[in-house]
Coordinates of C-alpha atoms and ligand atoms in Angstrom, one line a residue:
M1 CA 15.0 -7.5 4.4
R2 CA 17.1 -4.0 2.7
F3 CA 20.1 -4.5 1.5
L4 CA 21.1 -2.2 -0.6
P5 CA 22.8 -3.4 -3.4
A6 CA 26.6 -3.4 -3.5
L7 CA 28.3 -3.4 -7.0
T8 CA 24.8 -3.7 -8.8
A9 CA 24.4 -0.1 -7.1
L10 CA 26.2 1.0 -10.3
S11 CA 23.6 -0.8 -12.5
L12 CA 20.5 0.1 -10.9
T13 CA 21.5 4.0 -11.4
T14 CA 22.5 3.8 -14.5
M15 CA 19.5 2.1 -15.1
G16 CA 17.2 5.2 -13.7
V17 CA 15.7 3.9 -10.9
V18 CA 13.2 7.0 -9.9
V19 CA 11.6 6.2 -6.6
A20 CA 9.0 7.8 -5.1
S21 CA 9.7 8.3 -1.4
P22 CA 12.4 8.7 0.1
P23 CA 14.7 10.3 -2.3
A24 CA 18.0 8.6 -3.7
T25 CA 20.4 9.0 -1.6
A26 CA 23.8 11.7 -1.4
G27 CA 25.6 8.3 -2.5
G28 CA 23.5 7.4 -5.4
N29 CA 21.9 4.2 -4.2
P30 CA 18.1 4.8 -4.8
A31 CA 17.0 4.7 -1.4
L32 CA 13.6 2.3 -1.5
G33 CA 11.6 3.0 2.0
P34 CA 8.7 1.3 3.4
T35 CA 6.2 3.5 1.4
A36 CA 5.8 4.8 -2.1
T37 CA 3.0 7.0 -4.1
G38 CA 2.0 7.8 -7.4
Y39 CA 1.7 6.4 -10.9
G40 CA 2.9 4.6 -14.4
G41 CA 2.9 1.5 -11.9
A42 CA 4.3 -0.3 -8.7
V43 CA 6.3 -2.4 -7.0
A44 CA 6.6 -4.0 -3.0
T45 CA 9.0 -6.6 -1.9
V46 CA 10.8 -7.0 1.5
D47 CA 14.1 -6.1 -0.7
A48 CA 15.7 -3.3 -2.7
N49 CA 17.7 -5.1 -5.3
A50 CA 14.1 -7.2 -5.8
T51 CA 12.4 -4.0 -5.8
A52 CA 14.9 -1.7 -7.4
V53 CA 14.7 -4.7 -10.1
G54 CA 11.0 -4.7 -11.5
L55 CA 10.3 -1.4 -11.6
D56 CA 13.3 -1.7 -14.0
V57 CA 11.3 -3.5 -15.9
L58 CA 7.9 -1.4 -15.6
R59 CA 10.1 1.1 -16.3
R60 CA 11.0 -0.5 -20.0
G61 CA 7.7 -1.4 -21.1
G62 CA 7.3 -4.7 -19.4
N63 CA 3.8 -5.6 -17.3
A64 CA 3.1 -6.6 -14.2
V65 CA 3.7 -9.6 -14.9
D66 CA 6.9 -9.6 -16.1
A67 CA 8.1 -7.0 -13.1
A68 CA 7.0 -9.6 -10.7
I69 CA 8.8 -12.8 -12.6
A70 CA 12.2 -10.8 -12.5
A71 CA 11.6 -10.1 -8.9
A72 CA 10.9 -13.3 -8.1
A73 CA 14.0 -14.5 -9.6
T74 CA 15.9 -11.9 -7.5
L75 CA 14.2 -12.0 -3.9
G76 CA 15.8 -16.4 -5.4
V77 CA 19.5 -14.6 -4.9
T78 CA 19.1 -12.0 -2.3
E79 CA 15.8 -13.9 0.4
P80 CA 17.3 -17.0 -0.5
F81 CA 16.8 -18.4 2.6
S82 CA 12.5 -18.3 2.4
A83 CA 12.2 -18.5 -1.8
G84 CA 13.6 -19.6 -4.6
I85 CA 13.6 -22.1 -7.6
G86 CA 14.0 -24.9 -5.0
G87 CA 10.5 -24.2 -3.3
G88 CA 6.7 -23.3 -4.7
G89 CA 4.3 -20.8 -4.5
F90 CA 0.9 -19.3 -5.3
F91 CA 0.6 -16.4 -8.3
V92 CA -2.6 -14.6 -8.4
Y93 CA -3.2 -12.6 -11.4
Y94 CA -5.5 -10.1 -12.1
D95 CA -5.7 -9.2 -16.2
A96 CA -7.0 -5.3 -16.1
K97 CA -8.6 -5.9 -19.9
R98 CA -10.8 -9.4 -18.6
K99 CA -11.1 -7.9 -15.6
K100 CA -10.6 -11.5 -14.5
I101 CA -8.5 -12.8 -11.9
S102 CA -7.0 -16.2 -12.5
T103 CA -4.7 -18.4 -10.2
I104 CA -1.2 -20.4 -10.7
D105 CA -1.0 -23.3 -8.1
G106 CA 2.8 -23.9 -8.2
R107 CA 2.7 -26.4 -4.7
E108 CA 4.9 -28.5 -4.8
T109 CA 4.1 -32.7 -4.5
A110 CA 5.4 -35.4 -2.6
P111 CA 6.8 -37.8 -4.5
A112 CA 4.7 -40.6 -6.5
S113 CA 5.8 -43.6 -3.8
A114 CA 4.7 -41.3 -0.6
T115 CA 2.6 -43.1 1.7
E116 CA 0.5 -41.2 5.2
R117 CA 3.3 -43.0 6.4
L118 CA 6.2 -41.0 5.6
F119 CA 6.8 -39.0 8.5
I120 CA 6.4 -41.8 10.7
D121 CA 9.8 -43.2 12.0
P122 CA 9.8 -47.2 11.0
A123 CA 12.2 -47.9 13.9
D124 CA 9.5 -46.7 16.6
G125 CA 6.3 -46.1 14.6
L126 CA 5.9 -42.4 16.0
P127 CA 6.5 -39.0 13.8
Y128 CA 9.6 -37.6 13.5
D129 CA 10.7 -34.1 15.5
F130 CA 10.2 -31.7 12.8
N131 CA 13.7 -30.5 12.9
E132 CA 14.7 -34.7 12.1
A133 CA 12.0 -34.7 9.0
R134 CA 13.0 -31.1 7.8
V135 CA 17.1 -31.4 7.4
S136 CA 16.4 -34.7 5.2
G137 CA 15.7 -35.5 2.0
L138 CA 11.9 -36.6 2.6
S139 CA 10.9 -33.1 3.1
V140 CA 11.3 -32.6 -0.5
G141 CA 8.9 -31.9 -2.5
A142 CA 9.1 -31.3 -6.8
P143 CA 9.5 -27.4 -6.6
G144 CA 7.3 -25.9 -9.2
T145 CA 8.0 -21.9 -9.1
L146 CA 10.3 -22.5 -12.4
A147 CA 7.4 -23.8 -14.1
T148 CA 5.2 -21.1 -12.3
W149 CA 7.6 -18.4 -13.5
E150 CA 7.6 -19.5 -17.0
S151 CA 3.7 -20.7 -17.3
A152 CA 3.0 -17.0 -16.3
A153 CA 5.0 -15.3 -19.1
R154 CA 3.6 -17.2 -21.8
K155 CA 0.3 -16.9 -20.2
W156 CA 0.1 -13.1 -19.7
G157 CA 3.6 -11.5 -19.3
T158 CA 5.3 -9.7 -22.9
R159 CA 8.6 -10.5 -21.9
S160 CA 10.8 -14.5 -22.1
L161 CA 11.3 -16.1 -19.0
S162 CA 14.9 -15.8 -20.7
S163 CA 15.2 -12.3 -20.7
L164 CA 13.6 -11.9 -17.1
L165 CA 16.2 -14.1 -15.2
Q166 CA 19.0 -11.8 -16.4
P167 CA 18.5 -9.0 -13.9
A168 CA 18.5 -11.3 -10.9
A169 CA 21.6 -13.5 -12.7
R170 CA 23.8 -10.3 -12.8
V171 CA 22.7 -9.4 -8.6
A172 CA 24.4 -13.3 -8.0
E173 CA 27.4 -12.2 -10.2
E174 CA 27.9 -8.9 -8.6
G175 CA 27.1 -10.1 -5.3
F176 CA 24.7 -7.6 -2.8
V177 CA 25.4 -6.4 0.7
V178 CA 24.6 -8.7 3.4
D179 CA 22.2 -7.4 6.3
A180 CA 21.8 -8.0 9.8
T181 CA 18.7 -10.2 8.7
F182 CA 20.9 -13.0 5.8
N183 CA 23.6 -12.8 8.4
Q184 CA 21.4 -13.9 11.1
Q185 CA 19.1 -16.8 9.2
I186 CA 22.2 -18.0 8.8
A187 CA 23.0 -18.4 12.0
A188 CA 19.8 -19.7 13.3
I189 CA 20.1 -22.8 10.9
A190 CA 23.9 -22.6 11.4
P191 CA 24.1 -26.4 12.9
A192 CA 22.1 -27.4 9.9
F193 CA 24.1 -25.7 7.5
G194 CA 27.4 -26.6 8.3
Q195 CA 26.5 -30.9 7.4
F196 CA 26.4 -30.1 4.0
S197 CA 29.7 -29.4 1.9
S198 CA 27.2 -27.4 -0.7
T199 CA 25.8 -25.2 2.1
S200 CA 28.8 -24.6 3.9
E201 CA 30.6 -23.2 1.5
L202 CA 28.2 -21.2 0.1
Y203 CA 26.7 -19.9 3.3
L204 CA 29.3 -20.8 6.0
P205 CA 32.8 -19.0 4.7
G206 CA 35.6 -19.4 6.8
G207 CA 33.2 -21.4 9.4
A208 CA 30.8 -19.2 10.7
P209 CA 28.1 -16.6 8.9
P210 CA 29.2 -14.0 5.9
A211 CA 29.9 -10.8 8.3
V212 CA 27.0 -7.7 8.1
G213 CA 28.2 -5.1 5.0
S214 CA 30.5 -8.0 3.5
I215 CA 29.4 -8.4 0.0
Q216 CA 27.5 -12.3 -0.7
R217 CA 27.8 -13.8 -4.1
N218 CA 26.2 -16.9 -6.0
P219 CA 27.9 -17.5 -9.3
D220 CA 26.7 -21.3 -9.4
L221 CA 23.2 -19.8 -9.1
A222 CA 24.3 -17.2 -11.7
A223 CA 25.4 -19.4 -13.7
T224 CA 22.3 -21.9 -13.4
Y225 CA 20.1 -19.4 -14.1
R226 CA 21.4 -18.2 -17.4
L227 CA 21.7 -22.0 -18.1
I228 CA 17.7 -22.1 -17.4
A229 CA 17.7 -18.9 -19.6
R230 CA 19.5 -20.4 -22.8
K231 CA 17.8 -23.5 -22.8
G232 CA 14.7 -23.8 -21.0
T233 CA 13.4 -25.2 -18.1
D234 CA 13.8 -28.9 -19.0
V235 CA 17.0 -28.5 -17.7
F236 CA 15.3 -28.3 -14.9
Y237 CA 12.9 -30.8 -14.9
R238 CA 14.2 -33.6 -17.0
G239 CA 17.8 -32.2 -17.8
A240 CA 21.1 -31.4 -16.0
I241 CA 19.8 -29.5 -13.1
G242 CA 17.4 -31.6 -12.5
A243 CA 19.1 -35.1 -11.8
D244 CA 21.4 -32.6 -9.5
L245 CA 18.4 -31.3 -7.6
I246 CA 17.2 -35.6 -7.1
E247 CA 20.9 -36.7 -6.5
T248 CA 20.5 -34.3 -3.6
V249 CA 17.5 -35.4 -2.3
Q250 CA 18.5 -39.4 -2.5
N251 CA 22.2 -38.6 -1.6
P252 CA 22.6 -36.0 0.7
P253 CA 26.1 -33.5 0.4
I254 CA 27.3 -34.2 3.7
A255 CA 30.6 -32.7 4.6
D256 CA 33.3 -35.1 5.5
D257 CA 34.1 -31.9 7.5
P258 CA 30.7 -31.1 9.4
I259 CA 30.7 -27.2 11.1
G260 CA 28.9 -28.1 14.3
D261 CA 27.0 -30.9 15.5
W262 CA 23.2 -31.7 14.0
A263 CA 21.5 -33.9 16.8
Y264 CA 19.6 -35.9 13.9
P265 CA 20.5 -38.7 11.6
I266 CA 20.5 -37.5 8.0
R267 CA 17.9 -39.5 5.9
P268 CA 18.0 -39.5 2.3
G269 CA 14.3 -39.3 0.4
A270 CA 12.6 -40.7 -2.6
L271 CA 11.8 -38.2 -4.9
T272 CA 12.9 -39.1 -8.8
R273 CA 13.2 -37.6 -11.9
A274 CA 10.3 -39.1 -12.4
D275 CA 8.6 -37.3 -9.8
L276 CA 10.2 -34.5 -11.1
A277 CA 9.4 -34.6 -15.1
G278 CA 5.8 -35.3 -13.9
Y279 CA 5.5 -31.6 -12.3
R280 CA 2.4 -29.9 -13.0
L281 CA 0.9 -27.0 -12.2
R282 CA -2.6 -26.0 -11.8
Y283 CA -4.5 -23.5 -12.5
P284 CA -7.7 -23.7 -9.9
D285 CA -10.5 -20.8 -9.7
P286 CA -9.8 -18.3 -6.8
V287 CA -11.7 -18.4 -4.2
R288 CA -14.4 -15.4 -3.4
S289 CA -16.0 -13.6 -0.6
D290 CA -18.0 -10.6 0.0
Y291 CA -17.0 -8.2 2.4
R292 CA -18.9 -5.3 3.4
G293 CA -19.5 -4.5 -0.1
L294 CA -15.9 -5.9 -1.5
T295 CA -15.4 -8.3 -3.1
V296 CA -12.1 -10.7 -1.6
Y297 CA -10.3 -13.0 -4.3
G298 CA -7.9 -15.3 -2.7
M299 CA -5.6 -18.7 -3.1
N300 CA -8.2 -22.2 -3.4
T301 CA -6.8 -25.3 -2.4
P302 CA -4.2 -26.8 -2.1
S303 CA -3.5 -23.5 0.2
S304 CA -5.8 -22.9 2.9
G305 CA -5.2 -19.5 2.8
G306 CA -8.2 -18.5 0.9
T307 CA -10.9 -20.1 2.4
A308 CA -9.2 -19.6 6.1
V309 CA -9.2 -15.6 5.5
G310 CA -12.9 -15.5 3.4
E311 CA -14.7 -17.6 6.3
A312 CA -13.3 -15.3 8.7
L313 CA -13.9 -12.1 6.9
N314 CA -18.1 -13.8 6.9
I315 CA -18.0 -14.3 10.2
I316 CA -16.9 -11.1 11.2
E317 CA -19.6 -9.2 8.5
K318 CA -22.2 -11.6 10.3
G319 CA -21.6 -11.2 13.7
L320 CA -20.5 -8.0 14.2
P321 CA -22.5 -4.8 14.9
A322 CA -21.9 -1.8 13.0
S323 CA -21.4 0.2 16.2
A324 CA -18.8 -1.9 17.8
S325 CA -15.6 -0.3 19.4
T326 CA -11.9 -1.2 18.3
T327 CA -12.2 -3.8 21.2
E328 CA -15.4 -5.5 20.0
K329 CA -13.7 -5.2 16.6
L330 CA -10.5 -7.2 17.7
H331 CA -12.6 -9.4 19.5
Y332 CA -14.8 -10.7 16.6
Y333 CA -11.1 -11.0 14.5
L334 CA -10.0 -13.3 17.0
E335 CA -13.2 -15.3 17.7
A336 CA -13.4 -15.5 13.7
S337 CA -9.9 -16.6 12.9
A338 CA -10.0 -19.1 16.0
L339 CA -13.8 -21.0 14.6
A340 CA -12.2 -20.5 11.1
F341 CA -8.7 -22.6 11.8
A342 CA -10.9 -24.8 13.7
D343 CA -12.6 -25.7 10.4
R344 CA -9.7 -25.2 8.1
N345 CA -7.8 -28.0 10.2
R346 CA -10.8 -30.3 9.9
Y347 CA -11.8 -29.8 6.5
V348 CA -9.0 -28.2 4.4
G349 CA -6.3 -30.2 2.2
A350 CA -5.1 -30.5 -1.2
D351 CA -8.4 -33.1 -2.1
T352 CA -11.2 -31.3 -0.8
P353 CA -14.5 -30.9 -3.0
Q354 CA -15.3 -27.6 -4.3
R355 CA -18.2 -28.3 -2.8
T356 CA -17.0 -28.4 0.6
I357 CA -14.9 -25.0 -0.4
R358 CA -18.2 -23.5 -1.1
R359 CA -20.3 -24.3 2.0
L360 CA -16.9 -22.8 4.2
L361 CA -17.6 -19.4 2.3
S362 CA -21.4 -19.6 2.2
D363 CA -23.3 -16.5 4.4
R364 CA -25.0 -19.3 5.8
W365 CA -22.1 -21.3 7.3
A366 CA -21.2 -17.7 8.5
A367 CA -24.4 -17.2 10.1
Q368 CA -23.9 -20.9 12.0
R369 CA -20.6 -19.9 13.1
A370 CA -21.0 -16.2 14.1
C371 CA -23.8 -17.3 16.5
Q372 CA -21.5 -18.8 18.8
I373 CA -19.5 -15.5 19.7
D374 CA -20.9 -14.0 22.8
P375 CA -19.8 -10.2 22.2
G376 CA -18.9 -10.0 26.1
K377 CA -17.0 -13.3 26.6
A378 CA -14.2 -14.6 24.6
L379 CA -15.0 -18.7 23.7
T380 CA -12.7 -21.9 25.5
K381 CA -10.2 -22.6 22.8
P382 CA -9.4 -24.9 20.9
V383 CA -13.0 -24.4 19.5
P384 CA -13.9 -26.9 18.1
P385 CA -14.7 -27.7 14.1
G386 CA -18.3 -26.9 12.9
D387 CA -20.8 -30.1 11.3
I388 CA -20.9 -28.8 7.8
T389 CA -24.0 -32.0 7.7
A390 CA -25.6 -29.9 10.8
T391 CA -27.9 -27.0 10.6
G392 CA -28.5 -23.8 12.8
C393 CA -25.5 -23.1 15.3
T394 CA -23.0 -25.8 14.9
P395 CA -21.7 -28.3 17.4
A396 CA -18.4 -30.1 17.2
T397 CA -15.4 -32.4 18.3
V398 CA -11.4 -31.6 18.4
G399 CA -9.2 -29.1 17.7
G400 CA -6.0 -28.9 15.4
P401 CA -2.5 -28.4 15.2
A402 CA -1.0 -24.6 14.9
E403 CA 2.2 -23.9 12.3
Q404 CA 4.3 -20.6 12.5
G405 CA 6.8 -20.2 10.0
Q406 CA 9.0 -17.4 9.1
S407 CA 9.9 -18.2 5.6
T408 CA 8.7 -17.2 2.8
T409 CA 8.5 -14.3 0.9
N410 CA 5.3 -12.1 -0.9
L411 CA 5.4 -9.3 -3.5
T412 CA 2.7 -7.2 -5.3
V413 CA 3.7 -5.8 -8.3
A414 CA 1.0 -3.3 -10.4
D415 CA 1.3 -1.9 -14.0
K416 CA 0.4 1.4 -15.9
W417 CA -2.7 -0.9 -17.3
G418 CA -4.1 -2.3 -14.3
N419 CA -2.9 -5.4 -14.1
I420 CA -1.8 -6.6 -10.6
V421 CA 0.2 -9.4 -9.6
E422 CA 0.0 -10.7 -5.9
Y423 CA 2.4 -13.5 -5.3
T424 CA 3.9 -15.7 -2.0
F425 CA 6.5 -18.2 -2.5
T426 CA 8.3 -20.4 -0.5
I427 CA 11.0 -23.0 0.4
E428 CA 8.8 -23.5 4.0
A429 CA 11.2 -23.5 6.9
T430 CA 13.7 -20.4 6.6
G431 CA 17.2 -22.4 5.1
G432 CA 14.2 -24.9 3.6
N433 CA 15.7 -28.5 4.6
T434 CA 19.2 -26.9 4.2
M435 CA 20.7 -28.4 1.3
V436 CA 21.8 -26.5 -1.9
V437 CA 22.1 -28.6 -4.9
P438 CA 26.0 -29.1 -5.2
G439 CA 27.2 -26.6 -8.2
R440 CA 23.8 -25.2 -9.1
G441 CA 23.9 -22.3 -5.9
F442 CA 19.9 -23.1 -4.9
V443 CA 18.6 -24.4 -1.8
L444 CA 15.6 -26.9 -1.5
N445 CA 12.5 -27.2 0.3
N446 CA 11.0 -28.8 3.2
E447 CA 7.5 -27.9 2.0
L448 CA 6.0 -31.7 2.8
T449 CA 6.7 -31.6 6.1
D450 CA 3.4 -28.9 5.6
F451 CA 1.6 -32.3 5.7
N452 CA 0.5 -33.3 9.0
F453 CA 3.0 -35.9 10.2
A454 CA 0.5 -38.4 12.2
P455 CA -4.3 -38.0 12.3
T456 CA -4.5 -34.6 13.5
Q457 CA -8.5 -34.8 13.7
G458 CA -9.0 -37.7 16.1
D459 CA -12.1 -39.9 14.7
A460 CA -12.6 -37.6 11.7
P461 CA -10.8 -37.8 8.4
D462 CA -7.4 -35.8 8.4
P463 CA -7.7 -33.9 5.4
N464 CA -4.1 -33.1 5.5
L465 CA -2.0 -36.2 5.5
P466 CA 0.5 -37.1 2.8
G467 CA 0.2 -38.9 -0.1
P468 CA 1.8 -39.9 -3.6
G469 CA 2.4 -36.7 -5.4
K470 CA -0.1 -34.9 -3.2
R471 CA 0.3 -31.1 -2.4
P472 CA 0.1 -30.4 1.2
R473 CA -2.0 -27.8 2.6
S474 CA -0.6 -24.2 2.2
S475 CA -1.8 -20.9 4.7
M476 CA -0.7 -18.9 1.6
S477 CA -2.7 -16.3 0.8
P478 CA -2.4 -14.1 -2.0
T479 CA -5.5 -12.1 -2.1
I480 CA -7.2 -9.4 -4.3
V481 CA -10.2 -7.2 -3.5
L482 CA -12.1 -5.5 -5.4
S483 CA -14.5 -2.7 -5.3
D484 CA -17.6 -1.8 -7.3
G485 CA -15.4 -4.3 -9.6
K486 CA -12.1 -2.4 -9.4
P487 CA -8.9 -3.2 -7.8
F488 CA -8.8 -2.0 -4.6
L489 CA -5.9 -3.9 -2.5
A490 CA -3.7 -6.2 -3.4
L491 CA -2.0 -7.9 -0.2
G492 CA -0.1 -11.2 1.2
S493 CA 2.5 -12.1 3.4
P494 CA 4.9 -14.8 4.7
G495 CA 4.4 -16.7 8.2
G496 CA 3.2 -20.1 8.3
A497 CA -0.4 -20.7 9.6
T498 CA -0.5 -16.9 10.8
I499 CA -0.4 -15.7 7.4
I500 CA -3.8 -16.5 6.9
T501 CA -4.6 -14.2 10.9
T502 CA -1.9 -11.2 9.0
V503 CA -3.7 -11.1 5.5
L504 CA -7.1 -11.2 7.6
Q505 CA -5.9 -8.5 10.4
M506 CA -4.8 -6.0 7.4
I507 CA -7.8 -5.5 5.9
L508 CA -9.5 -5.6 9.2
N509 CA -7.2 -2.5 10.3
R510 CA -8.0 -0.8 6.7
V511 CA -11.9 -2.1 6.5
D512 CA -13.2 -1.3 9.8
L513 CA -10.4 0.2 12.0
G514 CA -9.6 3.5 9.3
M515 CA -6.1 3.0 9.0
T516 CA -4.6 4.0 6.0
L517 CA -2.8 1.4 4.5
P518 CA 0.3 1.8 5.0
E519 CA -0.7 2.2 8.8
A520 CA -2.5 -1.1 8.3
M521 CA 1.1 -2.7 7.5
A522 CA 3.0 -1.6 10.3
A523 CA -0.1 -1.6 13.3
P524 CA 1.4 -4.5 16.0
R525 CA -0.2 -8.0 14.6
A526 CA -1.5 -10.8 16.7
S527 CA -2.6 -14.3 15.6
Q528 CA -5.9 -16.8 17.2
R529 CA -5.4 -19.6 15.6
N530 CA -7.5 -21.9 17.8
T531 CA -5.2 -21.9 20.3
A532 CA -5.3 -21.2 24.1
G533 CA -3.3 -18.3 23.8
I534 CA -3.0 -15.6 21.2
Q535 CA 0.1 -15.3 19.8
A536 CA 0.7 -11.3 19.7
E537 CA 4.0 -8.8 18.9
P538 CA 4.0 -6.9 22.5
A539 CA 3.4 -3.8 21.1
F540 CA -0.5 -5.6 20.3
H541 CA -0.1 -6.8 23.7
T542 CA 0.5 -3.5 25.7
R543 CA -1.8 -1.7 24.0
Y544 CA -5.3 -4.1 23.5
G545 CA -4.5 -6.9 26.0
P546 CA -5.8 -5.7 29.1
A547 CA -9.8 -5.0 27.3
L548 CA -9.3 -8.4 25.7
T549 CA -8.1 -10.0 28.8
A550 CA -10.9 -8.7 30.7
L551 CA -13.1 -10.4 27.9
G552 CA -11.7 -13.7 29.1
H553 CA -9.0 -13.6 25.5
T554 CA -5.7 -15.3 26.9
F555 CA -2.4 -14.4 25.7
A556 CA 0.3 -16.7 25.3
P557 CA 4.1 -16.1 25.6
D558 CA 4.5 -12.7 22.7
V559 CA 6.4 -13.0 19.6
A560 CA 9.0 -10.4 18.6
E561 CA 7.1 -10.2 15.0
L562 CA 4.8 -11.6 12.7
G563 CA 4.5 -11.4 8.6
A564 CA 6.8 -9.5 6.1
A565 CA 3.4 -8.0 4.2
T566 CA 4.0 -6.6 1.2
A567 CA 0.6 -4.9 -0.2
I568 CA -0.8 -1.8 -2.7
E569 CA -3.5 -0.1 -2.5
F570 CA -5.2 1.5 -5.7
T571 CA -6.0 5.0 -5.5
R572 CA -9.2 7.0 -8.1
G573 CA -7.9 8.3 -10.5
G574 CA -5.0 5.4 -11.5
G575 CA -2.7 6.0 -8.4
F576 CA -1.1 3.4 -6.1
I577 CA 0.2 3.2 -2.6
A578 CA 2.8 0.9 -2.7
S579 CA 3.4 -0.5 1.5
S580 CA 6.1 -2.1 2.7
E581 CA 7.1 -3.4 6.2
P582 CA 8.8 -0.2 8.3
S583 CA 10.8 -2.5 10.5
R584 CA 9.4 -6.2 10.1
R585 CA 12.7 -8.5 9.0
G586 CA 14.8 -5.5 8.5
G587 CA 12.3 -3.6 6.4
G588 CA 11.1 -4.0 2.9
A589 CA 11.0 -1.9 -0.2
A590 CA 8.1 0.1 -1.8
A591 CA 8.5 1.9 -5.2
V592 CA 6.6 3.6 -8.2
V593 CA 7.6 4.2 -11.5
R594 CA 6.6 8.1 -11.2
P595 CA 5.8 9.8 -8.2
A596 CA 3.5 12.4 -9.9
R597 CA 1.1 11.9 -12.3
Ligands
LIG1 N1 5.2 -23.4 3.8 C1 4.3 -22.5 4.6 C2 2.7 -22.4 3.6 O1 2.5 -22.6 2.6 C3 4.7 -21.2 4.6 C4 5.5 -21.0 5.4 C5 6.0 -19.9 5.8 O2 5.6 -18.8 5.7 O3 6.6 -19.5 6.6 O4 1.7 -22.1 4.1

């Protein structure tokens, strides 16, 4: 979303933000457009405040990691319903000097007491409705975001976490202008927000969402960031903030006088202070696949993103004839997505052995799956998962569920030394579990609803059932693509399971369909996650629907938009094309340090 700063406008202009495209507006505010090209470093996020903060860090000599953390902390203020310190995410880092890609798994963890039946109602033995599970303490995992920022700053940054939290604290204190997206995100979940005194005080002033154009401040979050800056992250994981977080989970702050009705009882959760104190980051190797001479690095488990994107690219590469038309390319994109999703649902969860991941990403497996695609006729969906113990063209059994969320946020940063950060982080649904921690100004995640509530794989084991301390499977797909060992493209998106297809489709658009990066970003999207109908944006349906329908594809009802991506392309000679959405989710904000060399 593109909030232009309110009171921060002053500081932003005095900070000397230089934006390549378009130029500053008459009022002196930086007008951050969706695309910026230039040199010296680049930032792309969904929000002008966050991009400006990240850019300022780069301009003052900080590196990509410093800028990414400062921008992420700002997104915690201006995009509080998508991400923040109440949630988790996956941080992918390319170190230019060592030519190495590393990752941080800051995914939330289930309580030590969690069982497979976490989301089964003891009253009737049936799974809870999604919203019943979501708006409860049960859905909250121990958050990994703050630990991620601290670890990234220590390992690869040049600034302290304390200093990187300051610009965001300032935005929280001084406020920003509410735009239509922010207003609508609250309106969409207002009946749940209205149940909690802390949430309604902050986000339903006078009983309604803050008006578009009004100034939104969050002094509690400013104080929270400053307390962490002073005392370190222990105050969150082992101290006063953590105590308040756990109290909120175990004793939801239900309002005496709720605003509106909520259909479900609000259940407490079992996350404890020991669970929070025991939170540990992981540092998995990235997954890797080769695509048309490029090397694609993505997130390992517990995300399914890297594996599914890599498997689908491998299948496309194996099966797609070089001379293919646009329709044929899209046909392969959709078929490969469905096959990769079937395998993901069957095999990929937090505990999947790495040899299974390697098998799914092998060329041999791609050949065993690609052989099922008929260039002239769409497969009947859902397609069964392949049997990874089999040889030859693969057989199978059942399909799986298809999730789609609209929360989460993504950012892409690169610096003048060539380091890159691709970071996707989230609180799961838009508005998370809808509880603001009283006095602390941040919303809790509902990440544990990313577990399957009940087995989905028939007689086969389900890789994504809840368990003690377990991380729920994610679809987040922060991706860095190298060409001849040098950075070519970094990209990622929110959108629940559609993240995988958005990242995949953007790579296809850029690499196979000959689009520029901004074109690949703006192009209409479609998502085939192994369901009967393709989910598509109206423009995709209109443009490609007739040709794809002729091949036997079917469409589900259109959706207004899929994803809200950010990306950077690295041009020869050390230049950057920073790209964010021109219009989805209100449009994003891209900027470069210098428009000219
Ligand atoms: N919780 C989701 C995941 O980790 C992301 C939610 C979203 O993007 O809407 O895959």
